[in-house]
C-alpha positions as a printed NumPy array, in Angstrom:
array([[  6.671,   4.816, -24.985],
       [  7.022,   3.124, -21.627],
       [  4.655,   5.394, -19.811],
       [  2.204,   5.212, -22.798],
       [  2.189,   1.433, -22.606],
       [  1.516,   1.544, -18.861],
       [ -1.54 ,   3.674, -19.364],
       [ -2.678,   1.732, -22.396],
       [ -2.429,  -1.776, -20.983],
       [ -3.06 ,  -1.087, -17.223],
       [ -6.771,  -1.075, -17.889],
       [ -7.33 ,  -1.945, -21.546],
       [-10.365,  -0.39 , -23.319],
       [-13.162,  -2.892, -23.917],
       [-12.392,  -5.088, -26.899],
       [-14.725,  -5.366, -29.899],
       [-15.76 ,  -8.859, -28.726],
       [-17.102,  -7.492, -25.496],
       [-14.245,  -8.753, -23.277],
       [-14.15 ,  -6.688, -20.228],
       [-11.268,  -8.299, -18.431],
       [ -9.411,  -6.032, -16.022],
       [-12.156,  -3.362, -16.214],
       [-12.83 ,  -1.867, -12.707],
       [-16.301,  -2.013, -11.312],
       [-17.614,   0.036,  -8.371],
       [-20.341,  -0.959,  -6.005],
       [-21.802,   1.763,  -3.739],
       [-24.36 ,   1.426,  -0.923],
       [-26.377,   4.714,  -1.312],
       [-26.869,   7.519,  -3.716],
       [-25.146,   9.777,  -1.329],
       [-22.031,   7.544,  -1.38 ],
       [-22.251,   7.646,  -5.147],
       [-22.226,  11.376,  -5.095],
       [-19.416,  11.491,  -2.605],
       [-17.292,   9.144,  -4.765],
       [-18.044,  11.298,  -7.833],
       [-16.847,  14.402,  -6.177],
       [-13.677,  12.722,  -4.669],
       [-12.618,  11.46 ,  -8.153],
       [-13.896,  14.421, -10.052],
       [-16.29 ,  12.328, -12.087],
       [-18.648,  14.725, -13.916],
       [-21.376,  12.163, -14.677],
       [-21.798,  10.111, -11.435],
       [-24.226,   7.886, -13.093],
       [-21.401,   6.029, -14.756],
       [-18.846,   5.68 , -11.982],
       [-17.082,   2.683, -13.677],
       [-15.861,   4.85 , -16.542],
       [-14.985,   7.698, -14.138],
       [-12.875,   5.427, -12.01 ],
       [-11.198,   3.939, -15.003],
       [-10.123,   7.419, -16.197],
       [ -8.918,   8.373, -12.716],
       [ -6.748,   5.275, -12.591],
       [ -5.305,   5.957, -15.959],
       [ -4.501,   9.527, -14.999],
       [ -2.613,   8.288, -11.892],
       [ -0.219,   6.48 , -14.202],
       [  1.356,   9.804, -15.325],
       [  2.579,  10.472, -11.804],
       [  3.271,   6.895, -10.833],
       [  5.095,   6.211, -14.065],
       [  7.295,   9.381, -13.906],
       [  7.642,   9.822, -10.118],
       [  6.904,   6.54 ,  -8.691],
       [  4.256,   8.193,  -6.476],
       [  1.16 ,  10.222,  -6.71 ],
       [  0.629,  12.429,  -3.685],
       [ -2.842,  14.055,  -3.213],
       [ -4.088,  16.543,  -0.665],
       [ -7.537,  15.76 ,   0.694],
       [ -9.864,  18.719,   1.258],
       [-13.482,  19.149,   2.374],
       [-15.986,  21.046,   0.223],
       [-17.332,  24.231,   1.777],
       [-21.016,  24.438,   2.819],
       [-23.022,  27.038,   4.67 ],
       [-25.593,  24.411,   5.675],
       [-24.455,  22.489,   8.807],
       [-26.694,  19.538,   7.989],
       [-25.477,  19.142,   4.407],
       [-22.838,  16.458,   3.913],
       [-19.405,  17.95 ,   3.013],
       [-17.683,  15.875,   0.385],
       [-13.955,  15.204,   0.118],
       [-11.983,  16.188,  -2.876],
       [ -8.53 ,  15.106,  -4.12 ],
       [ -5.87 ,  17.637,  -5.33 ],
       [ -2.685,  16.248,  -6.917],
       [  0.306,  17.985,  -5.499],
       [  2.856,  19.308,  -7.864],
       [  6.097,  17.368,  -8.388],
       [  8.841,  18.465,  -6.097],
       [ 10.496,  17.78 ,  -2.722],
       [  8.018,  16.38 ,  -0.233],
       [  9.192,  15.061,   3.119],
       [  7.328,  13.244,   5.813],
       [  8.204,  14.339,   9.341],
       [  6.358,  12.515,  11.955],
       [  2.635,  12.948,  11.305],
       [  3.051,  15.841,   8.884],
       [  4.307,  16.419,   5.388],
       [  6.684,  19.262,   4.383],
       [  6.12 ,  20.43 ,   0.886],
       [  8.826,  22.575,  -0.794],
       [  7.35 ,  25.96 ,  -2.081],
       [  8.814,  27.378,  -5.379],
       [ 10.404,  30.79 ,  -4.979],
       [  7.732,  32.475,  -7.089],
       [  4.911,  31.267,  -4.846],
       [  6.482,  31.708,  -1.38 ],
       [  5.265,  35.204,  -0.389],
       [  5.541,  35.005,   3.459],
       [  5.228,  31.331,   3.824],
       [  8.949,  30.427,   3.55 ],
       [ 10.516,  27.607,   1.634],
       [  8.419,  24.825,   3.205],
       [  4.722,  24.386,   3.85 ],
       [  3.488,  22.024,   6.515],
       [  0.454,  19.697,   5.761],
       [ -1.181,  17.547,   8.323],
       [ -0.637,  13.863,   7.405],
       [ -4.41 ,  13.098,   7.792],
       [ -4.992,  15.347,   4.726],
       [ -2.52 ,  13.483,   2.514],
       [ -3.083,  10.405,   0.265],
       [  0.459,   9.208,  -0.535],
       [  0.096,   6.612,  -3.274],
       [  3.277,   4.807,  -4.367],
       [  4.195,   2.009,  -6.719],
       [  4.434,  -1.471,  -5.097],
       [  7.768,  -2.226,  -3.568],
       [  8.25 ,  -5.182,  -5.919],
       [  8.332,  -2.664,  -8.872],
       [ 10.845,  -0.37 ,  -7.178],
       [ 10.907,   2.742,  -5.094],
       [ 10.043,   6.311,  -6.26 ],
       [ 13.734,   7.325,  -6.382],
       [ 14.599,   4.344,  -8.521],
       [ 11.575,   4.919, -10.771],
       [ 12.619,   8.51 , -11.44 ],
       [ 16.157,   7.429, -12.177],
       [ 14.732,   4.769, -14.642],
       [ 12.697,   7.475, -16.487],
       [ 15.685,   9.87 , -16.636],
       [ 17.732,   7.074, -18.173],
       [ 15.066,   6.235, -20.74 ],
       [ 14.978,   9.855, -21.762],
       [ 18.708,   9.882, -22.418],
       [ 18.533,   6.629, -24.334],
       [ 15.823,   7.986, -26.559],
       [ 18.094,  10.424, -28.152],
       [ 18.68 ,   9.533, -31.85 ],
       [ 22.414,   9.998, -31.537],
       [ 25.151,  11.067, -29.093],
       [ 25.45 ,  14.846, -28.59 ],
       [ 28.999,  14.957, -30.189],
       [ 27.655,  13.187, -33.329],
       [ 24.762,  15.706, -33.58 ],
       [ 27.297,  18.594, -33.307],
       [ 29.345,  17.026, -36.132],
       [ 26.279,  16.635, -38.31 ],
       [ 25.354,  20.256, -37.712],
       [ 28.87 ,  21.29 , -38.782],
       [ 28.501,  19.04 , -41.873],
       [ 31.52 ,  16.954, -40.689],
       [ 31.709,  13.249, -40.343],
       [ 33.415,  11.518, -37.498],
       [ 32.993,   8.049, -38.851],
       [ 30.47 ,   7.188, -36.186],
       [ 28.477,   3.94 , -36.6  ],
       [ 24.9  ,   4.864, -35.727],
       [ 23.756,   1.292, -36.034],
       [ 26.004,   0.272, -33.168],
       [ 24.641,   3.214, -31.082],
       [ 21.076,   2.351, -31.74 ],
       [ 21.69 ,  -1.31 , -30.879],
       [ 23.521,  -0.526, -27.651],
       [ 20.731,   1.955, -26.806],
       [ 18.037,  -0.669, -27.131],
       [ 20.085,  -3.096, -25.056],
       [ 20.483,  -0.42 , -22.334],
       [ 16.711,   0.215, -22.494],
       [ 15.994,  -3.457, -21.9  ],
       [ 18.306,  -3.413, -18.952],
       [ 16.767,  -0.227, -17.401],
       [ 13.209,  -1.622, -17.614],
       [ 14.044,  -5.246, -16.542],
       [ 12.207,  -4.821, -13.227],
       [  9.014,  -3.988, -15.056],
       [  9.761,  -6.445, -17.879],
       [  8.777,  -3.988, -20.595],
       [  8.97 ,  -5.548, -24.047],
       [  9.93 ,  -2.265, -25.742],
       [  7.216,  -2.817, -28.42 ],
       [  9.538,  -5.466, -29.844],
       [ 12.092,  -2.815, -30.727],
       [ 14.94 ,  -5.134, -30.097],
       [ 13.623,  -8.177, -31.836],
       [ 16.385,  -8.086, -34.414],
       [ 19.023,  -8.899, -31.757],
       [ 17.112, -10.908, -29.207],
       [ 15.665, -14.369, -29.061],
       [ 11.936, -15.107, -29.519],
       [ 11.99 , -16.547, -26.013],
       [ 13.339, -13.308, -24.619],
       [ 10.51 , -11.347, -26.271],
       [  7.687, -13.564, -24.975],
       [  9.256, -13.787, -21.551],
       [  9.38 ,  -9.902, -21.366],
       [  5.84 ,  -9.576, -22.584],
       [  4.533, -12.019, -19.896],
       [  6.628, -10.364, -17.206],
       [  5.282,  -6.831, -18.224],
       [  1.782,  -8.085, -18.025],
       [  2.496,  -9.541, -14.642],
       [  3.802,  -6.133, -13.469],
       [  0.639,  -4.471, -14.764],
       [ -1.419,  -7.062, -12.763],
       [  0.673,  -6.267,  -9.579],
       [  0.139,  -2.48 , -10.157],
       [ -3.512,  -2.909, -10.985],
       [ -4.252,  -4.914,  -7.891],
       [ -2.29 ,  -2.398,  -5.807],
       [ -4.26 ,   0.488,  -7.109],
       [ -7.611,  -1.183,  -6.452],
       [ -6.498,  -2.084,  -2.864],
       [ -5.204,   1.439,  -2.178],
       [ -8.269,   3.145,  -3.556],
       [-10.595,   0.814,  -1.5  ],
       [ -8.576,   1.73 ,   1.664],
       [ -9.007,   5.392,   0.765],
       [-12.748,   5.004,   0.453],
       [-12.888,   3.323,   3.867],
       [-10.69 ,   6.021,   5.318],
       [-13.017,   8.779,   4.175],
       [-16.206,   6.961,   5.181],
       [-17.464,   6.387,   1.616],
       [-19.324,   3.158,   1.457],
       [-17.982,   1.9  ,  -1.863],
       [-15.964,  -0.985,  -3.05 ],
       [-14.026,  -1.442,  -6.298],
       [-13.082,  -4.789,  -7.908],
       [-11.775,  -5.977, -11.211],
       [-13.884,  -7.736, -13.775],
       [-12.394, -11.103, -14.598],
       [ -8.929, -10.205, -13.601],
       [ -5.984, -12.374, -14.398],
       [ -4.225, -13.46 , -11.097],
       [ -0.625, -12.677, -10.624],
       [ -0.106, -16.251,  -9.719],
       [ -1.089, -17.27 , -13.306],
       [  1.612, -15.189, -14.778],
       [  4.139, -16.701, -12.324],
       [  3.151, -20.212, -13.25 ],
       [  3.279, -19.328, -17.021],
       [  6.875, -17.981, -16.747],
       [  7.899, -21.036, -14.746],
       [  6.411, -23.454, -17.157],
       [  7.857, -21.414, -20.139],
       [ 11.327, -21.658, -18.521],
       [ 10.936, -25.478, -17.924],
       [  9.855, -26.149, -21.47 ],
       [  6.396, -27.418, -20.355],
       [  4.658, -24.622, -22.247],
       [  5.372, -23.124, -25.703],
       [  4.466, -19.697, -26.933],
       [  1.106, -20.945, -28.309],
       [  0.193, -22.179, -24.926],
       [  0.882, -18.752, -23.335],
       [ -1.577, -17.283, -25.871],
       [ -4.17 , -19.957, -25.06 ],
       [ -3.899, -19.083, -21.402],
       [ -4.352, -15.311, -22.146],
       [ -0.946, -14.41 , -20.793],
       [  0.272, -12.822, -23.963],
       [ -1.162, -11.379, -27.177]])
């Protein structure tokens, strides 16, 4: 559910009232730049780049959410015409060991695909786009550890209890205690992101805690959203694509910080948070 919420709320779909807050918008200088951007992001209909960029950013969340990074290899399209512009393409590298050594990356090659290339394949650093989550949200190693922990905590019961049930025996285990402790552990595991857990722990947490976590999660999404826009704009510049992305009516991170501070001081109540658009 954590990864699903990242994808769902990072760039919300347009609301029925026409609110387009946090929707990415792309400005390009020429039709050639528009075509280059469409090829780069694998947008089939380059007439609507905004939707294509939105889909691309949402797809990035799978890798960023699970791995803490999304590493792409940059390649040039082939052309027999020397005067025709060759467009760049992005190819997501598979999950696995990837080391940076000087100006190159060493990618671990699975045994079934090695042939005569050995265990490691060297890739020029100029051909790599190494996108990572912001430092304030953790490092890739920590993010992978968090996801593994969430996977363990999502089990409906401990393994020994499941074995007992399969044997039709009862060990006198209190599943309510297990579920409660699992939810508490989930809240702790996601405290950096501030995920609210879809209010799963509302029965044993305060209303203040729930609102605090929701605002903090939205703040984390704003940090990640701004980071993605900045990194993608840097990539466009690096590849010579004259395009610029920005967010439509974005909520500044400072607004979330101010809201959390005023909530803690008692200056704002929960209703005020809603009025300011910091929570639902």
